[in-house]
Amino acid sequence: MTAISVRGLRKAYGPLEAVRGVDFDIEEGEVFGLLGPNGAGKTTTVEILEGYRSRDAGEVSVLGHDPQRPGRSFRERIGVVLQQAQLWPNLTVRETHSAFAGYYARPRDVDEVIELVGLTEKRDARVKTLSGGQKRRLDLGVALVGDPDLVFLDEPTTGFDPAARRAAWEMIRSLRSLGKTVLLTTHYLDEAEQLADRVAVMREGRIVRIGTPRELTTGGSEVEIRYHLDGEEVLLRTSEPTRELHRLTSEALARGEELDRLEVRRPTLEEVYLALMDEQSE
Amino acid sequence: MKLYLHQLRVEQLVYWRSREAAVFTFIFPLLLFVLLGSVYSGRIYGVPASQALLAALLAYGCAMVAFAGLAITLTLRREQAILKRLRATPLSPVVYISSVLTSTLLVFAAETVALFLLGRVVFGTPFPARVGSVILLVVLGAVCFAAMGVGLSGLIRSGEGSSAVVNLIVLPMAFLTGAFGPTHHYPRFLRAIGDVLPLKYLVDLSNAIYLHKHSFWSQGTSIGVLAAWGVAGVAVAAFKFRWEPRET
């Protein structure tokens, strides 16, 4: 089953075209990452899907609903973690969860959710006393308390220290094991690589590449071999580097030549990503 | 209805938990009553000064709780994206706004009771003769000033600036309209300004009901002017109220 389907989505703010024709599908139970630099149109895309913004053109279906007319039954089934939202500073962790639980027809058990996001020890602490990482866990907790089928996470670890990021990643992985569909935006490559089943790379309002993190690294197992011949660089991409190297080196030995500036390397996701960012900026 | 009661409980919890808001809007009028009541003596408007102050500070309490309090908290919640976050839940805007307004009304009702109790204990002021009219005054005042508070929050841009802006409006308004004591000795142009401000008509209404024992419904002018200001607040709110932070 398809949880989210987007076709030809467009959105402009005045003269600024934030989203310029975006297509993708997200299957139920999938963790889908929207990756791209700031200003690529990720948040605009997600906020259209969440029901915050209208679209200028395109077809959008989220859990069978048109988010442009978000009804109560739509709100019942989504959970949202916004980039910069705060919660009431003077309520406790438990009171905050209970407040949100009350908005939903079939909420999860509040204490269970608090345990899931690892705030059991802080359940009676006021929100304003929580650390940044704990506040993000609270955001996730209140997003889960309504037992949604689909969870939107907008840059869930921006500004985290490495330990807090690891903890957040663990939690997002646990969403998958709960069977939730997750749409995650991030500008961190490693985050997309670690968490997402599939990644769409966005740039300047368009999706420039879509696939599993492995597919994105040029077909997965390909290796680059470079050397120079008569002053010209030769670049070979191969999935059989041993055989290819053997051929090259035996030929060179037979000719009694050195393979000038020989180099063998595998492109990282980062290089693929940066190359994508460069090649689009015409 | 269940959601409305749930959110009303949440609003009450949020209000009384926030010491800053509760002290600033709820305790401050009570404190002023005790302070001014100890300073003024003799008679004002032909009644003991403490009674006149009680009537005036009842109106001031309304301006603090319903107008200042709502304008500041709604602006802060908007800028902190709490409102935006709530929009993603099944809680509808109508239910949310109704529960916020009801919560404000409850706080102002509690403020009114506290003022009468405090006056009775500290200054020996009598309880109001026309309880029904006082209740109507509380409801009309809370609704009109809350509408203006919601409207004002739509005009304020930043969360940090909100309490400065609101104080800049409420404090002069209270001085000019007699909420801190009679204005008949003020220069004429200051009184002229006071005469167009909504708080003047709530003070008048409060004086008429508590000091002169008139019925609520006999005060057509005050009711009319207050209602007009309330409608103006609703109109501004309809155009300017936003659920999302200003910067996005």
Coordinates of C-alpha atoms in Angstrom, one line a residue:
Chain A
M1 CA 0.0 0.0 0.0
T2 CA 1.1 3.5 -0.8
A3 CA 1.1 5.9 2.2
I4 CA 2.1 9.0 0.3
S5 CA 1.8 9.8 -3.4
V6 CA 3.1 13.0 -4.9
R7 CA 2.8 14.0 -8.6
G8 CA 4.0 17.2 -10.2
L9 CA 3.9 19.1 -6.9
R10 CA 4.6 22.9 -7.3
K11 CA 4.7 25.7 -4.8
A12 CA 5.9 29.3 -5.1
Y13 CA 6.1 32.1 -2.6
G14 CA 5.8 35.1 -4.7
P15 CA 8.5 35.0 -7.3
L16 CA 10.4 32.3 -5.4
E17 CA 9.6 28.8 -6.7
A18 CA 10.3 26.6 -3.6
V19 CA 9.0 23.4 -5.2
R20 CA 9.2 23.0 -8.9
G21 CA 7.6 19.7 -10.0
V22 CA 8.2 16.9 -7.5
D23 CA 7.1 13.2 -7.8
F24 CA 7.6 10.4 -5.4
D25 CA 5.8 7.6 -3.6
I26 CA 6.2 6.3 -0.1
E27 CA 5.1 2.8 0.8
E28 CA 3.5 1.9 4.1
G29 CA 6.1 1.0 6.7
E30 CA 8.9 2.7 4.8
V31 CA 11.4 5.2 6.2
F32 CA 11.8 7.7 3.5
G33 CA 14.4 10.5 3.6
L34 CA 14.3 13.8 1.9
L35 CA 17.9 15.0 1.7
G36 CA 19.2 18.3 0.5
P37 CA 20.8 21.6 1.5
N38 CA 18.9 24.4 3.3
G39 CA 16.5 26.0 0.9
A40 CA 16.1 23.0 -1.4
G41 CA 12.3 22.8 -0.8
K42 CA 12.2 20.0 1.7
T43 CA 10.3 21.7 4.5
T44 CA 7.9 23.3 2.0
T45 CA 7.2 19.8 0.5
V46 CA 6.7 18.3 4.0
E47 CA 4.5 21.1 5.2
I48 CA 2.2 20.6 2.1
L49 CA 1.9 17.0 3.0
E50 CA 1.2 17.8 6.7
G51 CA -1.7 20.1 5.7
Y52 CA 0.0 23.4 6.6
R53 CA 0.3 24.8 3.1
S54 CA -1.7 24.8 -0.1
R55 CA -0.1 23.7 -3.3
D56 CA 0.0 25.6 -6.6
A57 CA -0.2 22.5 -8.8
G58 CA 0.1 18.7 -8.6
E59 CA -1.6 15.7 -7.2
V60 CA -1.0 14.8 -3.6
S61 CA -2.5 11.9 -1.5
V62 CA -1.5 11.2 2.1
L63 CA -3.1 8.1 3.6
G64 CA -5.8 8.5 1.1
H65 CA -6.6 12.1 2.0
D66 CA -5.9 15.3 0.2
P67 CA -3.9 17.3 2.8
Q68 CA -5.2 20.5 1.4
R69 CA -8.4 19.7 3.1
P70 CA -7.1 18.1 6.3
G71 CA -10.1 16.7 8.2
R72 CA -10.1 15.3 11.7
S73 CA -9.7 11.7 10.4
F74 CA -6.5 12.8 8.7
R75 CA -5.1 14.5 11.8
E76 CA -5.9 11.4 13.8
R77 CA -3.5 9.4 11.7
I78 CA -0.4 11.6 11.4
G79 CA 2.2 12.6 13.9
V80 CA 4.4 15.7 13.4
V81 CA 7.7 16.8 14.7
L82 CA 8.4 20.3 13.5
Q83 CA 11.8 21.9 13.2
Q84 CA 11.5 24.5 15.9
A85 CA 8.3 24.0 17.8
Q86 CA 8.3 24.3 21.5
L87 CA 5.8 23.1 24.1
W88 CA 4.3 24.6 27.2
P89 CA 7.4 25.3 29.3
N90 CA 5.7 24.9 32.7
L91 CA 3.9 21.6 32.2
T92 CA 5.7 18.3 33.1
V93 CA 6.7 15.7 30.6
R94 CA 3.8 13.6 31.6
E95 CA 1.2 16.4 31.6
T96 CA 2.3 17.4 28.1
H97 CA 1.9 13.8 26.9
S98 CA -1.5 13.6 28.5
A99 CA -2.6 17.0 27.0
F100 CA -1.8 15.7 23.5
A101 CA -3.2 12.2 24.2
G102 CA -6.5 14.0 24.9
Y103 CA -6.7 15.3 21.3
Y104 CA -6.9 11.8 19.8
A105 CA -9.7 9.3 19.7
R106 CA -7.5 6.3 20.4
P107 CA -4.3 7.4 22.1
R108 CA -1.6 5.1 23.2
D109 CA -0.8 4.7 26.9
V110 CA 1.0 7.8 28.0
D111 CA 3.5 6.1 30.3
E112 CA 4.3 3.6 27.6
V113 CA 5.1 6.4 25.1
I114 CA 7.2 8.2 27.7
E115 CA 9.2 5.0 28.1
L116 CA 9.5 4.5 24.4
V117 CA 11.2 7.9 24.0
G118 CA 13.3 7.3 27.1
L119 CA 11.9 10.1 29.3
T120 CA 10.6 7.9 32.2
E121 CA 13.1 9.4 34.6
K122 CA 12.1 12.9 33.5
R123 CA 8.3 12.3 33.5
D124 CA 7.7 14.7 36.4
A125 CA 10.2 17.3 35.2
R126 CA 9.0 20.5 33.7
V127 CA 9.6 20.9 30.0
K128 CA 11.7 24.1 30.5
T129 CA 14.2 22.1 32.5
L130 CA 14.9 19.5 29.8
S131 CA 18.0 19.5 27.7
G132 CA 17.8 20.1 23.9
G133 CA 18.0 16.4 23.2
Q134 CA 15.3 15.6 25.8
K135 CA 13.1 18.3 24.3
R136 CA 13.3 16.6 20.9
R137 CA 12.4 13.3 22.5
L138 CA 9.4 15.0 24.0
D139 CA 8.5 16.3 20.6
L140 CA 8.7 12.8 19.3
G141 CA 6.7 11.4 22.2
V142 CA 3.8 13.8 21.7
A143 CA 3.9 13.0 18.0
L144 CA 3.5 9.3 18.8
V145 CA 1.0 9.5 21.6
G146 CA -2.0 9.6 19.1
D147 CA -0.7 6.3 17.7
P148 CA -0.3 7.7 14.2
D149 CA 0.3 5.6 11.1
L150 CA 2.5 8.2 9.5
V151 CA 5.2 10.3 11.3
F152 CA 6.8 13.4 9.8
L153 CA 10.2 14.3 11.2
D154 CA 11.5 17.6 10.0
E155 CA 15.3 17.8 10.6
P156 CA 15.0 15.8 13.8
T157 CA 18.7 16.1 14.9
T158 CA 19.7 19.5 13.7
G159 CA 21.9 21.1 16.4
F160 CA 22.4 17.8 18.3
D161 CA 25.7 16.7 19.8
P162 CA 26.9 13.3 18.5
A163 CA 25.6 11.3 21.4
A164 CA 22.2 12.9 21.2
R165 CA 22.1 12.2 17.5
R166 CA 22.9 8.5 18.1
A167 CA 20.1 8.3 20.6
A168 CA 17.6 10.0 18.2
W169 CA 18.6 7.6 15.5
E170 CA 17.9 4.6 17.7
M171 CA 14.5 6.0 18.4
I172 CA 13.7 6.6 14.7
R173 CA 14.8 3.0 14.0
S174 CA 12.3 1.9 16.7
L175 CA 9.5 3.6 14.7
R176 CA 10.2 1.3 11.9
S177 CA 9.9 -1.7 14.1
L178 CA 6.5 -0.3 15.2
G179 CA 5.4 -0.4 11.6
K180 CA 5.1 3.3 11.2
T181 CA 5.7 5.1 7.9
V182 CA 8.2 7.8 8.4
L183 CA 9.0 10.8 6.2
L184 CA 12.2 12.3 7.4
T185 CA 13.9 15.5 6.1
T186 CA 17.6 16.1 6.8
H187 CA 20.6 17.9 5.5
Y188 CA 22.9 15.3 6.9
L189 CA 24.0 12.6 4.5
D190 CA 25.0 10.1 7.2
E191 CA 21.6 10.5 8.8
A192 CA 19.8 9.6 5.5
E193 CA 22.2 6.8 4.9
Q194 CA 21.7 5.4 8.5
L195 CA 18.0 5.7 8.7
A196 CA 16.2 5.8 5.4
D197 CA 15.1 2.8 3.3
R198 CA 15.0 5.2 0.3
V199 CA 16.3 8.7 -0.1
A200 CA 15.3 11.5 -2.5
V201 CA 17.9 14.1 -3.0
M202 CA 16.4 17.6 -3.5
R203 CA 18.0 20.6 -4.9
E204 CA 16.4 23.9 -6.0
G205 CA 12.9 22.6 -5.7
R206 CA 13.4 19.4 -7.6
I207 CA 14.3 15.8 -6.9
V208 CA 17.6 15.1 -8.6
R209 CA 18.1 11.5 -7.5
I210 CA 15.9 8.9 -5.8
G211 CA 16.7 5.4 -4.6
T212 CA 18.2 3.3 -1.7
P213 CA 21.3 4.9 -0.2
R214 CA 23.2 2.0 -1.8
E215 CA 21.8 2.7 -5.3
L216 CA 22.7 6.3 -4.9
T217 CA 26.4 5.5 -4.6
T218 CA 26.6 4.9 -8.4
G219 CA 25.0 1.5 -8.6
G220 CA 26.4 0.3 -5.3
S221 CA 29.5 -1.7 -5.8
E222 CA 31.2 0.3 -8.6
V223 CA 34.8 1.3 -8.1
E224 CA 36.7 4.1 -9.9
I225 CA 40.1 3.4 -11.4
R226 CA 42.0 6.4 -12.7
Y227 CA 45.4 6.7 -14.4
H228 CA 47.0 8.9 -16.9
L229 CA 47.9 7.8 -20.5
D230 CA 49.8 10.2 -22.7
G231 CA 49.0 13.0 -20.3
E232 CA 45.2 12.4 -20.5
E233 CA 43.3 11.1 -17.5
V234 CA 41.6 7.7 -18.0
L235 CA 38.6 6.9 -15.8
L236 CA 37.2 3.4 -15.6
R237 CA 34.2 2.4 -13.5
T238 CA 34.0 -1.3 -12.8
S239 CA 32.3 -3.7 -10.5
E240 CA 35.2 -6.1 -10.9
P241 CA 38.2 -4.1 -9.8
T242 CA 40.5 -7.1 -9.3
R243 CA 40.0 -8.4 -12.8
E244 CA 40.2 -4.9 -14.3
L245 CA 43.4 -4.0 -12.4
H246 CA 45.0 -7.3 -13.3
R247 CA 44.3 -6.6 -17.0
L248 CA 45.6 -3.0 -16.8
T249 CA 48.8 -3.9 -14.9
S250 CA 49.7 -6.9 -17.0
E251 CA 49.3 -4.9 -20.1
A252 CA 51.4 -2.1 -18.7
L253 CA 54.1 -4.6 -17.5
A254 CA 54.1 -6.2 -20.9
R255 CA 54.8 -2.8 -22.5
G256 CA 57.3 -2.1 -19.8
E257 CA 55.4 1.1 -18.8
E258 CA 54.3 2.5 -15.5
L259 CA 50.6 3.3 -15.1
D260 CA 51.0 7.0 -14.4
R261 CA 49.2 8.3 -11.3
L262 CA 47.2 5.1 -10.8
E263 CA 44.4 5.4 -8.3
V264 CA 41.6 3.0 -7.1
R265 CA 38.7 4.3 -5.1
R266 CA 35.1 3.8 -4.2
P267 CA 33.0 7.0 -4.3
T268 CA 31.4 7.8 -1.0
L269 CA 27.8 8.9 -0.7
E270 CA 29.1 12.3 0.1
E271 CA 30.9 12.5 -3.2
V272 CA 27.9 11.3 -5.0
Y273 CA 25.8 13.9 -3.2
L274 CA 28.3 16.7 -3.8
A275 CA 28.5 15.7 -7.5
L276 CA 24.7 15.9 -7.7
M277 CA 24.7 19.3 -6.1
D278 CA 27.4 20.5 -8.6
E279 CA 26.0 19.1 -11.8
Q280 CA 22.6 20.8 -11.2
S281 CA 23.9 24.3 -10.8
E282 CA 23.9 25.2 -14.4
Chain B
M1 CA -17.5 18.8 23.8
K2 CA -15.1 16.3 25.4
L3 CA -12.2 17.9 23.5
Y4 CA -13.4 21.4 24.7
L5 CA -13.4 20.4 28.3
H6 CA -10.1 18.6 27.9
Q7 CA -8.5 21.7 26.4
L8 CA -10.1 23.9 29.0
R9 CA -8.4 21.8 31.7
V10 CA -5.1 22.1 29.8
E11 CA -5.4 25.9 29.5
Q12 CA -6.2 26.2 33.2
L13 CA -3.1 24.1 34.1
V14 CA -0.9 26.1 31.7
Y15 CA -2.1 29.4 33.2
W16 CA -1.8 28.6 36.9
R17 CA 1.5 26.8 36.3
S18 CA 3.1 29.8 34.7
R19 CA 4.0 31.9 37.7
E20 CA 5.0 34.9 35.5
A21 CA 1.6 35.1 33.8
A22 CA -0.4 34.4 36.9
V23 CA 1.5 36.9 39.0
F24 CA 1.5 39.6 36.3
T25 CA -2.1 39.3 35.4
F26 CA -3.9 37.8 38.4
I27 CA -1.9 39.0 41.5
F28 CA -1.0 42.5 40.2
P29 CA -4.5 44.0 40.3
L30 CA -5.0 42.5 43.8
L31 CA -1.7 44.0 44.9
L32 CA -2.6 47.4 43.5
F33 CA -5.9 47.3 45.3
V34 CA -4.2 46.8 48.6
L35 CA -1.6 49.4 47.9
L36 CA -3.9 52.1 46.6
G37 CA -6.6 51.3 49.1
S38 CA -4.0 52.0 51.9
V39 CA -3.0 55.3 50.3
Y40 CA -6.3 56.8 49.4
S41 CA -8.6 57.7 52.2
G42 CA -11.9 59.6 52.6
R43 CA -14.6 59.4 49.9
I44 CA -14.5 59.2 46.1
Y45 CA -17.7 59.6 44.1
G46 CA -19.5 59.9 47.4
V47 CA -18.5 56.4 48.6
P48 CA -15.6 55.2 50.7
A49 CA -12.4 55.3 48.6
S50 CA -11.8 51.5 49.0
Q51 CA -15.1 50.8 47.3
A52 CA -14.4 53.1 44.4
L53 CA -11.0 51.6 44.0
L54 CA -12.5 48.1 44.1
A55 CA -14.8 48.9 41.3
A56 CA -12.1 50.5 39.2
L57 CA -9.5 47.7 39.8
L58 CA -12.2 45.2 38.8
A59 CA -12.1 46.8 35.4
Y60 CA -8.3 46.9 35.5
G61 CA -8.2 43.2 36.3
C62 CA -10.2 42.5 33.2
A63 CA -7.8 44.5 31.1
M64 CA -4.9 42.5 32.6
V65 CA -6.3 39.0 32.5
A66 CA -8.3 39.1 29.3
F67 CA -6.5 41.7 27.2
A68 CA -2.8 41.8 28.4
G69 CA -2.6 38.2 29.4
L70 CA -4.1 36.8 26.2
A71 CA -2.2 39.2 23.9
I72 CA 1.1 38.1 25.5
T73 CA 0.5 34.4 25.8
L74 CA -1.0 34.0 22.3
T75 CA 1.9 35.9 20.8
L76 CA 4.4 33.8 22.6
R77 CA 2.7 30.6 21.7
R78 CA 2.6 31.6 18.1
E79 CA 6.2 32.6 18.0
Q80 CA 7.3 29.4 19.8
A81 CA 5.2 27.4 17.2
I82 CA 3.0 25.9 19.9
L83 CA 0.0 27.0 18.0
K84 CA 1.5 25.5 14.8
R85 CA 2.1 22.3 16.6
L86 CA -1.5 22.2 17.9
R87 CA -2.8 22.7 14.4
A88 CA -1.4 19.3 13.4
T89 CA -3.6 17.6 16.0
P90 CA -7.3 16.8 15.7
L91 CA -8.0 19.7 18.0
S92 CA -9.9 22.2 15.8
P93 CA -9.3 25.9 15.8
V94 CA -12.8 26.7 16.9
V95 CA -12.5 24.3 19.9
Y96 CA -9.1 25.7 20.7
I97 CA -10.2 29.4 20.7
S98 CA -13.4 28.6 22.6
S99 CA -11.4 26.9 25.4
V100 CA -8.9 29.7 25.5
L101 CA -11.7 32.3 25.9
T102 CA -13.5 30.2 28.5
S103 CA -10.3 29.7 30.4
T104 CA -9.8 33.5 30.4
L105 CA -13.3 34.1 31.6
L106 CA -12.8 31.6 34.5
V107 CA -9.6 33.4 35.5
F108 CA -11.3 36.8 35.4
A109 CA -14.2 35.4 37.4
A110 CA -11.8 34.1 40.0
E111 CA -10.1 37.5 40.0
T112 CA -13.5 39.2 40.7
V113 CA -14.2 36.9 43.6
A114 CA -10.7 37.5 45.0
L115 CA -11.1 41.2 44.8
F116 CA -14.4 41.2 46.6
L117 CA -13.1 38.8 49.3
L118 CA -9.9 40.8 49.7
G119 CA -11.9 44.1 49.9
R120 CA -14.1 42.6 52.5
V121 CA -11.3 41.3 54.7
V122 CA -8.8 44.2 54.4
F123 CA -11.1 47.3 53.9
G124 CA -14.5 46.0 55.0
T125 CA -16.0 46.8 51.6
P126 CA -19.5 45.2 51.1
F127 CA -20.3 42.4 48.6
P128 CA -22.1 43.6 45.5
A129 CA -25.9 44.2 45.9
R130 CA -26.5 43.1 42.3
V131 CA -24.7 39.8 41.8
G132 CA -26.4 39.0 38.6
S133 CA -25.3 42.3 37.1
V134 CA -21.7 41.7 38.3
I135 CA -21.8 38.3 36.5
L136 CA -23.0 39.9 33.3
L137 CA -20.3 42.5 33.6
V138 CA -17.6 39.8 34.1
V139 CA -18.8 38.0 31.0
L140 CA -19.1 41.1 28.8
G141 CA -15.8 42.4 30.0
A142 CA -13.9 39.2 29.5
V143 CA -15.4 38.6 26.0
C144 CA -14.8 42.1 24.7
F145 CA -11.3 42.5 26.1
A146 CA -10.3 38.9 25.1
A147 CA -11.4 39.7 21.6
M148 CA -9.2 42.8 21.6
G149 CA -6.4 40.7 23.2
V150 CA -6.6 38.2 20.4
G151 CA -6.6 41.0 17.8
L152 CA -3.7 42.7 19.4
S153 CA -1.6 39.5 19.4
G154 CA -2.2 39.5 15.6
L155 CA -0.6 42.9 15.4
I156 CA 2.5 42.1 17.6
R157 CA 5.4 40.8 15.6
S158 CA 7.8 39.3 18.1
G159 CA 7.4 37.2 21.2
E160 CA 10.1 39.1 23.2
G161 CA 8.5 42.5 22.4
S162 CA 5.0 41.4 23.3
S163 CA 4.9 42.3 27.0
A164 CA 6.6 45.7 26.4
V165 CA 4.0 46.6 23.7
V166 CA 1.1 45.4 25.9
N167 CA 2.3 47.3 28.9
L168 CA 2.7 50.4 26.8
I169 CA -1.0 50.1 26.0
V170 CA -2.5 48.9 29.2
L171 CA -0.7 51.1 31.8
P172 CA -1.5 54.5 30.1
M173 CA -5.0 53.3 29.4
A174 CA -5.6 52.4 33.0
F175 CA -4.4 55.9 34.1
L176 CA -6.4 57.7 31.6
T177 CA -9.7 55.8 32.1
G178 CA -9.8 56.0 35.9
A179 CA -8.9 52.4 36.6
F180 CA -6.3 53.6 39.1
G181 CA -8.5 56.3 40.6
P182 CA -10.7 59.2 39.5
T183 CA -9.7 61.4 36.5
H184 CA -11.8 64.5 37.0
H185 CA -8.8 66.5 38.0
Y186 CA -6.8 65.5 34.9
P187 CA -6.3 68.1 32.1
R188 CA -9.2 68.1 29.6
F189 CA -7.2 66.6 26.7
L190 CA -6.1 63.6 28.7
R191 CA -9.7 63.0 29.7
A192 CA -10.7 63.3 26.1
I193 CA -8.3 60.5 25.2
G194 CA -9.6 58.4 28.1
D195 CA -13.1 58.9 26.9
V196 CA -12.5 56.9 23.7
L197 CA -10.7 54.0 25.3
P198 CA -12.7 50.9 26.1
L199 CA -11.5 50.5 29.7
K200 CA -13.3 53.8 30.5
Y201 CA -16.7 52.1 29.8
L202 CA -15.9 49.1 31.8
V203 CA -14.9 51.3 34.7
D204 CA -18.2 53.2 34.3
L205 CA -20.1 50.0 34.1
S206 CA -18.4 48.7 37.2
N207 CA -19.0 51.9 39.1
A208 CA -22.7 51.9 38.1
I209 CA -23.3 48.3 39.2
Y210 CA -21.2 48.1 42.3
L211 CA -21.2 51.7 43.7
H212 CA -24.6 52.9 42.6
K213 CA -26.4 49.6 42.5
H214 CA -27.7 50.1 39.0
S215 CA -28.7 47.1 36.9
F216 CA -26.4 45.9 34.1
W217 CA -29.1 46.4 31.5
S218 CA -29.6 50.1 32.4
Q219 CA -26.1 50.9 31.2
G220 CA -26.8 50.9 27.5
T221 CA -24.0 53.4 26.5
S222 CA -21.2 51.4 28.3
I223 CA -22.5 48.1 26.9
G224 CA -22.7 49.5 23.4
V225 CA -19.2 51.0 23.4
L226 CA -17.6 47.9 24.9
A227 CA -19.4 45.7 22.4
A228 CA -18.2 47.9 19.5
W229 CA -14.6 47.6 20.8
G230 CA -15.1 43.8 21.0
V231 CA -16.4 43.7 17.5
A232 CA -13.3 45.7 16.4
G233 CA -11.1 43.2 18.2
V234 CA -12.8 40.3 16.4
A235 CA -12.4 42.1 13.0
V236 CA -8.7 42.7 13.6
A237 CA -8.3 39.1 14.8
A238 CA -10.1 37.7 11.7
F239 CA -7.6 39.5 9.4
K240 CA -4.4 39.4 11.5
F241 CA -4.4 36.4 13.7
R242 CA -1.9 33.8 12.6
W243 CA -1.2 30.2 13.7
E244 CA 2.4 30.2 12.5
P245 CA 5.5 32.1 13.6
R246 CA 6.0 35.4 11.8
E247 CA 9.4 34.6 10.5
T248 CA 8.3 31.7 8.3

